Structure formats: structure tokens, C-alpha cells
Coordinates of C-alpha atoms in Angstrom, one line a residue:
Chain A
M1 CA -3.4 -49.1 -17.8
K2 CA -1.2 -52.0 -18.7
E3 CA -0.2 -50.2 -22.0
L4 CA 0.8 -47.2 -20.0
E5 CA 3.0 -49.2 -17.7
I6 CA 4.7 -50.9 -20.6
L7 CA 5.2 -47.6 -22.3
L8 CA 6.7 -46.0 -19.2
G9 CA 8.7 -49.0 -18.2
V10 CA 7.8 -48.8 -14.5
P11 CA 4.8 -49.9 -12.5
L12 CA 2.2 -47.2 -12.0
S13 CA 2.3 -47.8 -8.2
R14 CA 6.0 -46.8 -8.3
I15 CA 5.0 -43.5 -9.9
G16 CA 2.2 -43.1 -7.4
L17 CA 4.7 -43.6 -4.5
A18 CA 7.2 -41.1 -6.1
A19 CA 4.4 -38.5 -6.3
E20 CA 3.5 -39.2 -2.7
E21 CA 7.1 -38.8 -1.5
T22 CA 7.3 -35.5 -3.4
V23 CA 4.1 -34.2 -1.9
Y24 CA 5.2 -35.2 1.6
M25 CA 8.6 -33.5 1.3
V26 CA 7.2 -30.3 -0.2
F27 CA 4.3 -30.1 2.3
V28 CA 6.3 -30.8 5.5
A29 CA 9.3 -28.7 4.5
L30 CA 7.0 -25.9 3.4
L31 CA 5.1 -25.9 6.7
L32 CA 8.3 -25.8 8.9
G33 CA 10.1 -23.5 6.5
S34 CA 7.2 -21.0 6.4
L35 CA 7.0 -20.9 10.2
I36 CA 10.7 -20.3 10.6
G37 CA 10.8 -17.9 7.6
L38 CA 7.9 -15.9 8.9
V39 CA 9.4 -15.5 12.4
L40 CA 12.8 -14.5 10.9
A41 CA 11.2 -12.1 8.4
V42 CA 9.2 -10.3 11.1
V43 CA 12.4 -10.0 13.2
L44 CA 14.3 -8.6 10.2
V45 CA 11.6 -6.1 9.5
L46 CA 11.3 -4.9 13.1
T47 CA 15.1 -4.7 13.7
N48 CA 16.2 -3.1 10.5
K49 CA 17.5 0.4 10.5
D50 CA 14.1 1.9 9.9
G51 CA 12.3 -0.6 12.1
I52 CA 10.5 0.1 15.3
L53 CA 12.8 -2.2 17.3
R54 CA 16.0 -1.2 15.5
N55 CA 18.8 -3.6 16.6
R56 CA 21.9 -3.7 14.5
C57 CA 23.2 -6.8 16.2
I58 CA 20.1 -9.1 15.8
Y59 CA 19.5 -7.8 12.3
G60 CA 23.1 -8.3 11.3
V61 CA 23.3 -11.9 12.6
I62 CA 20.0 -13.0 10.9
N63 CA 20.7 -11.2 7.7
T64 CA 24.2 -12.7 7.4
A65 CA 22.9 -16.2 8.3
V66 CA 20.2 -16.0 5.6
N67 CA 22.7 -14.8 3.0
V68 CA 25.2 -17.5 3.9
V69 CA 22.7 -20.4 3.7
R70 CA 21.3 -19.0 0.5
S71 CA 24.7 -18.9 -1.2
V72 CA 25.1 -22.7 -0.8
P73 CA 23.6 -24.6 -3.8
F74 CA 21.1 -27.1 -2.6
I75 CA 22.9 -30.2 -3.8
I76 CA 26.0 -29.1 -1.8
L77 CA 23.9 -28.2 1.3
L78 CA 22.2 -31.6 1.1
V79 CA 25.5 -33.5 1.6
F80 CA 27.3 -30.8 3.6
I81 CA 24.8 -31.0 6.5
L82 CA 24.5 -34.8 6.6
P83 CA 25.9 -35.0 10.2
L84 CA 23.3 -32.5 11.3
T85 CA 20.6 -34.5 9.5
K86 CA 21.8 -37.7 11.3
F87 CA 21.7 -35.9 14.6
I88 CA 18.2 -34.6 14.1
V89 CA 16.3 -37.5 12.5
G90 CA 18.7 -40.3 13.4
T91 CA 19.5 -41.3 9.8
R92 CA 21.2 -39.8 6.8
I93 CA 19.0 -41.4 4.1
G94 CA 15.4 -41.5 3.1
T95 CA 12.5 -39.2 2.6
T96 CA 12.3 -37.9 6.2
A97 CA 16.1 -37.3 6.3
A98 CA 15.7 -35.0 3.2
L99 CA 13.4 -32.8 5.2
V100 CA 16.3 -31.3 7.2
P101 CA 18.2 -29.9 4.3
L102 CA 14.9 -29.0 2.5
V103 CA 13.8 -26.9 5.6
I104 CA 17.3 -25.3 5.9
F105 CA 17.2 -24.5 2.2
I106 CA 13.7 -23.1 2.0
A107 CA 13.5 -21.2 5.3
P108 CA 16.0 -18.5 4.4
Y109 CA 14.5 -18.3 0.9
L110 CA 11.1 -17.7 2.4
T111 CA 12.6 -15.3 5.0
R112 CA 13.7 -13.1 2.1
L113 CA 10.4 -13.3 0.3
F114 CA 8.4 -12.7 3.4
E115 CA 10.6 -9.8 4.4
N116 CA 9.9 -8.1 1.1
S117 CA 6.2 -8.8 1.5
I118 CA 6.1 -7.2 4.9
L119 CA 8.4 -4.3 4.0
D120 CA 5.8 -3.4 1.3
V121 CA 3.3 -2.5 4.0
D122 CA 3.0 1.2 4.2
R123 CA 4.9 2.8 7.1
G124 CA 1.9 4.9 7.8
I125 CA 0.1 1.7 8.9
I126 CA 2.7 1.1 11.6
E127 CA 2.5 4.7 12.7
A128 CA -1.3 4.5 13.0
A129 CA -0.9 1.3 15.0
Q130 CA 1.6 3.0 17.3
S131 CA -0.6 6.0 17.7
M132 CA -3.4 3.6 19.0
G133 CA -1.0 2.3 21.6
A134 CA -0.5 -1.1 20.0
S135 CA 2.3 -3.3 21.5
Y136 CA 4.9 -4.7 19.2
F137 CA 3.2 -8.1 19.1
E138 CA -0.2 -6.4 18.3
I139 CA 1.5 -4.3 15.5
V140 CA 2.6 -7.6 13.9
R141 CA -0.5 -9.5 14.6
Y142 CA -3.2 -7.0 13.8
F143 CA -1.5 -4.7 11.3
L144 CA 1.6 -6.0 9.5
L145 CA 0.6 -9.6 8.8
P146 CA -3.0 -8.9 7.7
E147 CA -1.8 -6.1 5.4
A148 CA 0.9 -8.2 3.9
K149 CA -1.3 -11.3 3.6
G150 CA -1.9 -11.2 -0.2
S151 CA 1.8 -10.7 -0.9
L152 CA 2.7 -13.4 1.7
I153 CA 0.5 -15.9 -0.1
L154 CA 2.3 -15.2 -3.4
S155 CA 5.7 -15.6 -1.6
V156 CA 4.6 -19.0 -0.2
T157 CA 3.6 -20.0 -3.8
T158 CA 7.0 -19.0 -5.2
G159 CA 8.7 -20.8 -2.3
T160 CA 6.7 -24.0 -2.9
I161 CA 7.7 -24.1 -6.5
G162 CA 11.4 -23.6 -5.5
L163 CA 11.0 -26.4 -3.0
L164 CA 9.5 -28.7 -5.7
G165 CA 12.7 -28.1 -7.7
A166 CA 14.9 -28.9 -4.7
T167 CA 13.1 -32.2 -4.0
A168 CA 14.3 -33.5 -7.3
M169 CA 17.9 -33.4 -6.0
A170 CA 16.9 -35.1 -2.7
G171 CA 17.2 -38.4 -4.5
V172 CA 20.9 -38.2 -3.9
I173 CA 20.3 -39.2 -0.3
G174 CA 17.6 -41.7 -1.3
A175 CA 14.6 -39.6 -0.6
G176 CA 12.8 -40.7 -3.7
G177 CA 10.2 -38.4 -5.3
V178 CA 9.2 -37.6 -8.9
G179 CA 12.5 -35.9 -9.7
D180 CA 14.4 -39.0 -8.5
L181 CA 12.2 -41.2 -10.6
A182 CA 13.0 -39.2 -13.7
L183 CA 16.8 -39.3 -13.0
T184 CA 17.1 -43.0 -12.0
Y185 CA 14.5 -44.6 -14.2
G186 CA 14.3 -42.1 -17.0
Y187 CA 17.8 -40.7 -17.4
E188 CA 19.9 -43.6 -16.4
R189 CA 17.9 -46.2 -18.2
L190 CA 17.4 -43.9 -21.2
N191 CA 13.7 -44.2 -20.8
F192 CA 12.5 -41.2 -22.7
P193 CA 8.7 -41.7 -22.3
L194 CA 9.1 -41.8 -18.5
M195 CA 11.3 -38.6 -18.6
L196 CA 8.6 -36.9 -20.6
F197 CA 5.9 -38.1 -18.3
T198 CA 7.6 -36.9 -15.2
V199 CA 8.3 -33.5 -16.8
V200 CA 4.7 -33.2 -17.6
V201 CA 3.7 -34.2 -14.1
L202 CA 6.1 -31.6 -12.6
V203 CA 4.7 -28.9 -15.0
V204 CA 1.2 -29.8 -13.9
F205 CA 2.3 -29.6 -10.2
V206 CA 3.7 -26.2 -10.7
Q207 CA 0.7 -25.0 -12.6
I208 CA -1.6 -26.2 -9.9
I209 CA 0.4 -24.6 -7.1
Q210 CA 0.7 -21.3 -8.9
T211 CA -3.0 -21.3 -9.8
I212 CA -4.0 -22.0 -6.2
G213 CA -1.6 -19.3 -4.9
N214 CA -2.8 -16.7 -7.4
H215 CA -6.4 -17.5 -6.6
F216 CA -6.0 -17.0 -2.9
A217 CA -3.8 -13.9 -3.2
F218 CA -6.4 -12.4 -5.6
K219 CA -9.2 -13.2 -3.2
V220 CA -7.4 -11.6 -0.3
R221 CA -6.4 -8.5 -2.3
N222 CA -9.8 -8.0 -3.9
H223 CA -11.8 -9.1 -0.9
Chain B
M1 CA -3.4 20.6 28.5
I2 CA -0.4 20.1 26.3
V3 CA 2.8 21.9 27.1
F4 CA 6.0 22.1 25.0
K5 CA 8.9 23.2 27.3
D6 CA 11.9 24.4 25.3
V7 CA 11.8 21.5 23.0
S8 CA 14.5 20.8 20.5
K9 CA 15.0 17.9 18.1
T10 CA 18.1 17.1 16.2
F11 CA 18.2 14.2 13.7
R12 CA 21.5 12.6 13.0
T13 CA 21.7 11.6 9.3
D14 CA 24.5 10.4 7.1
S15 CA 25.0 13.9 5.8
G16 CA 25.3 15.4 9.3
E17 CA 22.9 16.8 11.9
V18 CA 19.6 18.3 11.0
R19 CA 18.1 20.6 13.6
A20 CA 14.4 19.8 13.0
L21 CA 13.1 21.8 16.0
Q22 CA 14.8 24.6 18.0
H23 CA 13.6 25.8 21.4
I24 CA 9.9 25.4 20.9
G25 CA 7.6 26.6 23.7
L26 CA 3.9 26.2 23.3
T27 CA 0.9 25.6 25.5
I28 CA -2.3 24.2 24.1
R29 CA -5.2 24.5 26.5
D30 CA -8.1 22.0 26.8
G31 CA -10.8 22.6 24.3
D32 CA -8.6 24.6 21.9
I33 CA -8.2 24.0 18.2
Q34 CA -4.6 24.7 17.8
G35 CA -3.3 25.2 14.3
I36 CA 0.4 24.6 13.5
I37 CA 1.2 26.0 10.1
G38 CA 4.4 26.1 8.1
F39 CA 5.9 25.1 4.8
S40 CA 7.0 21.5 4.4
G41 CA 10.2 20.8 6.3
A42 CA 9.3 23.4 8.9
G43 CA 9.2 20.7 11.6
K44 CA 5.5 20.9 12.3
S45 CA 4.8 17.2 11.9
T46 CA 7.7 16.4 14.1
L47 CA 6.2 18.7 16.7
L48 CA 2.8 17.1 16.5
R49 CA 4.3 13.6 16.8
M50 CA 5.9 14.6 20.1
I51 CA 2.4 14.8 21.7
N52 CA 1.9 11.1 21.5
A53 CA 5.7 10.4 21.7
L54 CA 6.0 9.0 18.2
E55 CA 9.0 11.4 18.3
V56 CA 10.9 12.3 21.4
P57 CA 12.7 15.6 21.9
T58 CA 16.5 15.6 22.1
E59 CA 16.1 18.5 24.6
G60 CA 13.2 19.8 26.6
H61 CA 10.0 18.0 27.5
V62 CA 6.4 17.6 26.3
E63 CA 3.8 17.4 28.9
V64 CA 0.3 16.0 28.3
D65 CA -2.0 16.6 31.3
G66 CA 0.9 17.1 33.5
R67 CA 2.8 14.0 32.5
K68 CA 6.1 14.1 30.6
V69 CA 5.2 11.8 27.7
D70 CA 8.8 11.7 26.5
E71 CA 9.9 10.0 29.7
L72 CA 7.1 7.6 30.2
P73 CA 7.9 3.9 30.3
R74 CA 6.5 2.0 27.3
E75 CA 3.5 0.5 29.0
A76 CA 2.4 3.8 30.5
L77 CA 3.0 5.5 27.2
R78 CA 0.7 3.0 25.4
Q79 CA -2.1 3.8 27.8
V80 CA -1.6 7.6 27.2
R81 CA -1.6 7.0 23.4
K82 CA -5.0 5.2 23.7
K83 CA -6.4 8.6 24.9
I84 CA -4.9 10.5 22.0
G85 CA -6.5 10.0 18.6
M86 CA -4.6 10.6 15.4
I87 CA -5.6 11.1 11.8
F88 CA -3.3 11.3 8.8
Q89 CA -2.9 12.8 5.3
Q90 CA -2.9 9.3 3.7
F91 CA -5.6 8.1 6.1
N92 CA -3.5 4.9 7.0
L93 CA -6.6 2.6 7.0
L94 CA -6.0 -1.1 6.8
S95 CA -6.8 -2.1 3.2
S96 CA -7.3 -5.7 4.3
K97 CA -10.1 -4.9 6.7
T98 CA -13.6 -3.6 6.2
V99 CA -14.6 -0.1 7.4
Y100 CA -16.3 -1.8 10.4
D101 CA -13.1 -3.7 11.4
N102 CA -11.0 -0.6 10.8
I103 CA -13.0 1.4 13.3
A104 CA -13.2 -1.5 15.7
I105 CA -9.4 -2.1 15.8
P106 CA -8.4 0.3 18.6
M107 CA -11.2 -1.2 20.7
V108 CA -10.0 -4.8 19.9
L109 CA -6.6 -3.7 21.1
N110 CA -8.2 -2.6 24.3
K111 CA -9.8 -6.1 24.6
M112 CA -13.3 -4.6 24.9
D113 CA -16.4 -6.8 24.7
M114 CA -17.7 -7.5 21.2
D115 CA -21.1 -6.1 21.8
V116 CA -19.7 -2.9 23.3
I117 CA -17.5 -2.6 20.2
D118 CA -20.4 -3.3 17.9
A119 CA -22.5 -0.6 19.5
R120 CA -19.6 2.0 19.4
V121 CA -18.7 1.2 15.8
K122 CA -22.3 1.8 14.7
E123 CA -22.6 5.0 16.8
L124 CA -19.3 6.3 15.2
L125 CA -20.5 5.3 11.7
R126 CA -23.7 7.3 12.3
F127 CA -21.7 10.2 13.6
V128 CA -19.5 10.4 10.5
G129 CA -22.5 9.8 8.3
L130 CA -21.3 6.5 6.7
S131 CA -23.6 3.9 8.3
D132 CA -24.2 2.3 4.9
K133 CA -20.5 1.6 4.4
A134 CA -19.8 -0.7 7.3
Q135 CA -19.0 -3.8 5.2
V136 CA -17.2 -1.9 2.4
Y137 CA -13.4 -2.0 2.1
P138 CA -11.4 1.3 2.2
D139 CA -10.3 1.1 -1.5
Q140 CA -14.0 1.5 -2.5
L141 CA -14.2 4.8 -0.6
S142 CA -13.5 8.4 -1.8
G143 CA -10.8 10.4 0.0
G144 CA -13.2 12.3 2.1
Q145 CA -15.0 9.1 3.1
K146 CA -11.7 7.5 4.0
Q147 CA -10.8 10.5 6.3
R148 CA -14.2 10.2 7.9
I149 CA -13.4 6.6 8.7
G150 CA -10.0 7.7 10.0
I151 CA -11.7 10.1 12.3
A152 CA -14.2 7.5 13.5
R153 CA -11.3 5.2 14.2
A154 CA -9.5 7.9 16.1
L155 CA -12.5 8.6 18.2
A156 CA -13.2 5.0 19.0
T157 CA -11.5 5.0 22.4
N158 CA -13.0 8.4 23.5
P159 CA -9.8 10.3 23.3
S160 CA -9.4 13.7 24.9
I161 CA -7.0 14.9 22.2
L162 CA -7.2 14.5 18.4
L163 CA -4.0 15.0 16.4
C164 CA -4.5 15.9 12.7
D165 CA -1.4 15.5 10.5
E166 CA -2.2 17.3 7.3
A167 CA -5.5 15.6 7.5
T168 CA -7.1 17.6 4.6
S169 CA -4.0 18.0 2.4
A170 CA -5.0 15.1 0.1
L171 CA -8.6 16.3 -0.3
D172 CA -10.3 18.7 -2.7
P173 CA -11.5 22.0 -1.3
E174 CA -15.1 21.0 -1.0
T175 CA -14.3 17.8 0.9
T176 CA -11.8 19.7 3.0
G177 CA -14.6 22.0 4.0
S178 CA -16.8 19.1 5.2
I179 CA -14.0 17.4 7.1
L180 CA -13.2 20.7 8.8
E181 CA -16.8 21.1 9.7
L182 CA -16.8 17.6 11.2
L183 CA -13.6 18.4 13.2
G184 CA -15.3 21.6 14.5
Q185 CA -18.3 19.6 15.5
I186 CA -16.1 17.1 17.4
N187 CA -14.4 19.9 19.2
R188 CA -17.7 21.5 20.3
E189 CA -19.8 18.4 21.0
M190 CA -17.2 16.1 22.5
N191 CA -15.0 18.9 24.0
I192 CA -11.9 17.3 22.4
T193 CA -8.7 19.3 22.1
I194 CA -7.6 19.3 18.5
V195 CA -4.1 20.0 17.1
V196 CA -4.1 20.6 13.4
V197 CA -0.8 20.5 11.4
T198 CA -1.2 22.1 8.0
H199 CA 0.4 24.1 5.2
E200 CA -3.0 25.6 4.2
I201 CA -3.8 28.9 6.0
N202 CA -7.4 28.4 5.1
V203 CA -7.6 25.4 7.4
V204 CA -6.4 27.5 10.2
R205 CA -8.7 30.4 9.3
R206 CA -11.8 28.1 9.2
I207 CA -11.5 26.0 12.4
C208 CA -8.6 27.1 14.6
N209 CA -8.8 29.5 17.5
R210 CA -5.1 29.4 18.2
V211 CA -2.2 29.3 15.7
A212 CA 1.5 28.8 15.8
V213 CA 3.7 29.6 12.8
M214 CA 6.7 27.5 12.1
D215 CA 9.7 28.2 9.9
H216 CA 12.8 26.0 9.6
G217 CA 12.4 24.4 13.0
R218 CA 11.6 27.6 14.9
M219 CA 8.3 28.9 16.1
V220 CA 8.2 32.4 14.7
E221 CA 4.8 33.5 15.9
Q222 CA 1.9 32.2 18.0
G223 CA -1.3 33.5 19.5
S224 CA -5.0 33.6 18.9
V225 CA -6.0 33.4 15.3
L226 CA -7.7 36.8 15.6
E227 CA -4.5 38.4 16.9
V228 CA -2.1 36.8 14.5
F229 CA -4.3 37.2 11.4
S230 CA -5.3 40.8 12.1
N231 CA -1.8 41.8 12.8
P232 CA 0.9 39.4 11.6
Q233 CA 4.4 40.4 12.8
Q234 CA 6.8 38.1 11.0
E235 CA 7.5 37.9 7.3
M236 CA 6.5 34.2 7.2
T237 CA 3.2 34.9 8.9
K238 CA 2.5 37.8 6.6
R239 CA 3.1 35.6 3.6
F240 CA 0.6 33.0 4.9
V241 CA -2.0 35.5 6.0
Q242 CA -1.9 37.6 2.8
T243 CA -3.1 34.6 0.8
V244 CA -6.4 34.6 2.7
I245 CA -6.6 38.2 3.9
P246 CA -5.2 40.3 1.2
D247 CA -3.8 43.7 2.2
K248 CA -1.6 44.4 -0.8
I249 CA -2.4 47.3 -3.1
P250 CA -3.0 46.1 -6.6
D251 CA -0.2 47.0 -9.1
S252 CA -2.4 49.2 -11.3
I253 CA -3.3 51.4 -8.3
V254 CA 0.3 51.6 -7.3
R255 CA 1.2 52.9 -10.8
S256 CA -1.4 55.6 -10.6
L257 CA -0.3 56.5 -7.1
K258 CA 3.2 57.1 -8.4
K259 CA 1.9 59.8 -10.6
E260 CA 0.4 61.7 -7.6
T261 CA 2.1 65.0 -7.3
R262 CA 0.6 66.2 -4.1
N263 CA 2.0 65.3 -0.7
Y264 CA 0.4 62.1 0.5
K265 CA 0.8 59.2 2.8
L266 CA -0.8 55.7 2.7
L267 CA -2.3 54.5 5.9
K268 CA -3.4 50.9 6.6
L269 CA -6.2 50.7 9.0
R270 CA -7.4 47.5 10.7
F271 CA -10.9 47.3 12.2
L272 CA -11.8 44.4 14.4
G273 CA -15.4 43.5 15.2
E274 CA -17.8 46.2 16.1
T275 CA -15.7 49.2 15.4
T276 CA -17.5 51.2 12.7
T277 CA -15.7 53.0 10.0
E278 CA -18.2 55.6 8.7
D279 CA -17.9 57.8 11.8
L280 CA -14.2 57.8 11.7
F281 CA -13.7 58.9 8.1
Y282 CA -16.5 61.4 8.4
A283 CA -14.8 62.9 11.4
I284 CA -11.4 62.9 9.8
N285 CA -12.6 64.7 6.8
R286 CA -14.4 67.3 8.9
K287 CA -11.8 67.9 11.5
F288 CA -8.5 67.9 9.5
P289 CA -7.4 69.7 6.4
V290 CA -6.6 66.3 4.9
E291 CA -8.3 64.8 1.9
T292 CA -8.9 61.0 2.2
G293 CA -9.6 58.4 -0.4
I294 CA -10.0 54.7 0.2
I295 CA -7.8 52.9 -2.3
F296 CA -8.2 49.4 -1.0
A297 CA -10.5 47.5 1.3
S298 CA -11.2 44.0 2.4
C299 CA -13.4 42.4 5.0
N300 CA -13.2 38.9 6.4
E301 CA -14.7 37.0 9.2
L302 CA -12.4 35.3 11.7
Q303 CA -13.7 33.3 14.7
G304 CA -17.0 35.1 14.2
T305 CA -15.4 38.5 14.3
A306 CA -15.2 40.8 11.3
L307 CA -11.8 42.0 10.3
G308 CA -11.7 44.9 8.0
I309 CA -8.6 46.3 6.3
F310 CA -8.6 49.6 4.6
I311 CA -5.7 51.4 2.9
V312 CA -6.4 55.1 2.8
E313 CA -4.6 57.7 0.8
A314 CA -4.3 60.8 3.0
I315 CA -3.4 64.0 1.0
G316 CA -2.2 67.0 2.9
R317 CA 0.7 68.4 4.9
D318 CA 2.9 65.9 6.9
E319 CA 1.9 67.4 10.3
D320 CA -1.8 67.2 9.5
I321 CA -1.4 63.6 8.4
A322 CA 0.4 62.9 11.7
A323 CA -2.5 64.4 13.6
V324 CA -4.9 62.2 11.7
R325 CA -2.9 59.1 12.6
K326 CA -3.0 60.1 16.3
Y327 CA -6.7 60.6 16.0
I328 CA -7.2 57.2 14.5
V329 CA -5.1 55.5 17.2
A330 CA -7.2 57.4 19.8
H331 CA -10.2 55.6 18.4
N332 CA -8.7 52.2 19.0
V333 CA -8.1 51.4 15.4
Q334 CA -4.8 50.0 14.4
V335 CA -3.0 52.1 11.9
Q336 CA 0.3 51.6 10.0
E337 CA 2.0 53.6 7.3
V338 CA 2.4 51.8 4.0
V339 CA 5.5 52.6 2.0
L340 CA 5.3 51.8 -1.7

């Protein structure tokens, strides 16, 4: 253990804390982002021009908003919305403050992924649902979401990995995390072993997330 | 009863207006199996979807049991839809749910008790003969089995009407036969009105008692299957009917007829049901100075009634042949001259 600390040049507890911060940011941002993304994706699918609640106005507003937010690189978004962050969480810095830009970053991304997942559901399913006298809510709850489930899980997986990448930049506002550790301790102190270590950790993270995602998606799709 | 009152439907697309349906009038009585036949793009599916208001007419009205479904508010329409079952060409089963849950879904939407649902699902599975497949997923079933589940699902809420949108078009002939038998059984045993949209005349011949023929958004012919099949009026209808009830003289016979030097006429006779033929030909040959020869004959059963078609070469003087025609008509047999 001691040898490892000497080799990496930072206390192991510091690395543990960074990992904790990353997991916290990814988990909370993913939860909130998924909820927002799912709602927006459902609204987009229902209101698009072939949708059962076709509404050019609502579709146009959400579609444009999603595109606008998605065109801003995360590092810019992070600092651009600092006033909003301050307004919501009361501070501009720290791990919790980073959640605001992370959610705003990931929600539109997940919206697009979810939208595609739900659009993949056969139109015939919606028609069958309508012919049974299902309400709009019931169509979403009992037909669209269960049918899209496997694909939605893969979308969440892709989103999680994107989110993990974004957290690396959150260090700019003092959010910490594994990415920040690599930049401040590894890059700025020219500590190559630490850099290598964090890269390995991130690769392992991504592998675990993807494996879990694939596993559940496969399970859902192949019963 | 389902009544289409002067129904028209115009779709507005980027490339202009498409008149999908034009002035359709049709009445489907309770207990009927109504066939709607036409080539793809004829508007038959659009027409079918108007019965449960998945499509609404641009002009005219569709009444189901006296209520204009195209004008119903959403909630009332949902209640009407629960009493109209529908099955589809691609089955439209939920791939994420078991056969059991697929059949249960319309009842879950009706918030019925779980034990009531359970009993009904089991009853329906027995009815369609797939009791052993309850916990299987649709992708493990054959096409015919999927359609049986589709039928079970459509019957779950005890509908009074069953809509079939090309329900057998994705199935092989043998499976089609068994599905049609099942539909016939549903009609007889549960007294459910069935509306069948198809491009296969055989489907109409096998189960329908009424038929409507559609062509480019118009209804060109309608009536009982017996009437329409035994005496099709429109070109479109003839084309369909000919494929199952041939009445064309084979080419080789036409060639030999062309060599005939004597004066002759070709008469097409249609016999329906009990009318017997032997007496008629015997009488003609005895009473008239006309020589007759059967050059073509077919016999088919429609709705339990035999339909015979004979093409007879009558050789003799024109006025004698005309007398023969009169004689045939007097014996209640349809006759028509065929010109080569």
C-alpha cells in the first residue's frame, strides 16, 4: 500500500475521495437527467408530425431547446450558467454545484437518445393501443415504454459514459473527481504514474458501466 | 350495425391532395361477415379504420350502433373502442410481454380484477388453442400462433365487432385457412360482426357473406357474396372473381373455335343452387334445331350454395339461338353471350 502511495504521489484516501465524488456526480446527474430526458423524449415523440398528439408549437420549442443546449461544449456551459448554479444550489463551486451544469448537459443528450429509442417502437403497437381505447398516458405507460425498454437501457448506458467524461471537466469549478485528480495532480505535477492510474480507473469504470448496461438490455430483449 | 354515410376522406400531403375515399355508402348488419376487397391503395384500410375512428372522414359520417363515432368526444370514443376488437397484418403484439400479458392488456386498461382477468385469459387461450403458450414471448411463436394471440387479445373485452386488417396476408395458405375457420367460429358462436379487409378474394369466398369491392377510393360494387361472385358487374370485380371462379375459355379452345365455319354463338350460363342442368340441355336439344356442346364448365361452392358456370357453343341459325336464349331465361338460369 505504502509503495503504491509513493509511486502515485498522492494518498490513497485522496484517490478514494475523487472516485466517490465522480460516482456521486454521475449518479445524481444521471438520475435527474434521465427523468427530465424521459419526459421530454416522450413529449417529443407524441407531438412530432407523425405523433398522436401532433403539436408543432410544443415540439418546436423542445426540439430547438435541446439543439441549442447540445451545441454548447460542456466546458463553456459549465462557466456560462454559473449564475443559475448559484441561484439553484447557493454556491458556484464544489461537487454539488457541478450537478447543475451536468444535469443541463446530460438531459438534452438523453432526450435525443431516448427519443430515438421510443421512435423505434413499431407504429402498429400504438395503433393497437388506440384500438383498445387506451388513453395517451396508458399508451406511454403500457405500450411505448415497455416496448422501448431494452433500447432505453442502452441509451442510459451511453449517457452515463458521456456523463463520466463531462465530470472530468467539472474540476474547473472545484468539483473534484477522478478527472480532476488526473489534471491537477497528474498533468500539472507531471506525475505520469498517477495519470496512467486514473486513465486505467476511468477505463475500468466505462467497461463496468457498459457491461452492466449490455447485460440488462440483453436480459430485457431476450427475456 | 355499422353505417357509412356518404363518407369521403382527403389526405393533404406535401405533393398535394390525395382523395383516399370518395362518397362511400355501406351498411354492415349485426352478425355479418363483411369483406372489403381491393388492391393496395384502394382505401380499404382507411375505410376499416373509420369504424373505430382511428381515421375520421373529411365528409360524411360513420355510425356504429346509431352513434356517430367521428363526432364522439375522446372519452366516449375510448369506451366505444373497447367494444370493437381489431387484429392486424403484422399482429402488433407487445414483444416485451408474454402471451398471457398481451391478452390481459385490454382488461388491465379496463382496470378489471386480477382474478377475473386470469380466468378470462385462460378461457381465451383455450379458445384459440394455445393454452400451453401462456408464458411464452411472441417472438417464439409462428405467424399463425401470433395471429391467434392477436385474436384472443381482441376478444378479451367481449367486443361486438371485430375488425380484421389484412389479418391473413402475412400467413401461408394453410395457416390462413385455420385463422379463417377461427374467425368463422367467432362469428357463429359469439355472434360478433366481423369486417375483413383483404386483397385476397379467397378470404372473401371462404368466410364472408357480404362483400364490397373498392377501387381507387371508390366502392365499385357491393352485395351478398353469392350475388357478386355469381354475377360480377364491374371490371375490377370480374378480375377478382375470375381468380377463384374461372369463367374464361382456355386459349387452345378459342383457337379451335375460330376455325368453326358453321354459324354459332357462345352462351355463358350460370346455375345457382338447386337448379339442375341435365333437363335443360336435354330439352334444348330436343325442342330446337340447335346443336349444343359444352366447351367449358366450372362448379364452386359459395356460402353453402353451388355455383355452376357453363359456356355452351350453340350451332344453328341466329333466330333459333335467340329462341334458345329465351327458353333458358324462362327457366331462371342467367345467360349471357360471350364474344371472342
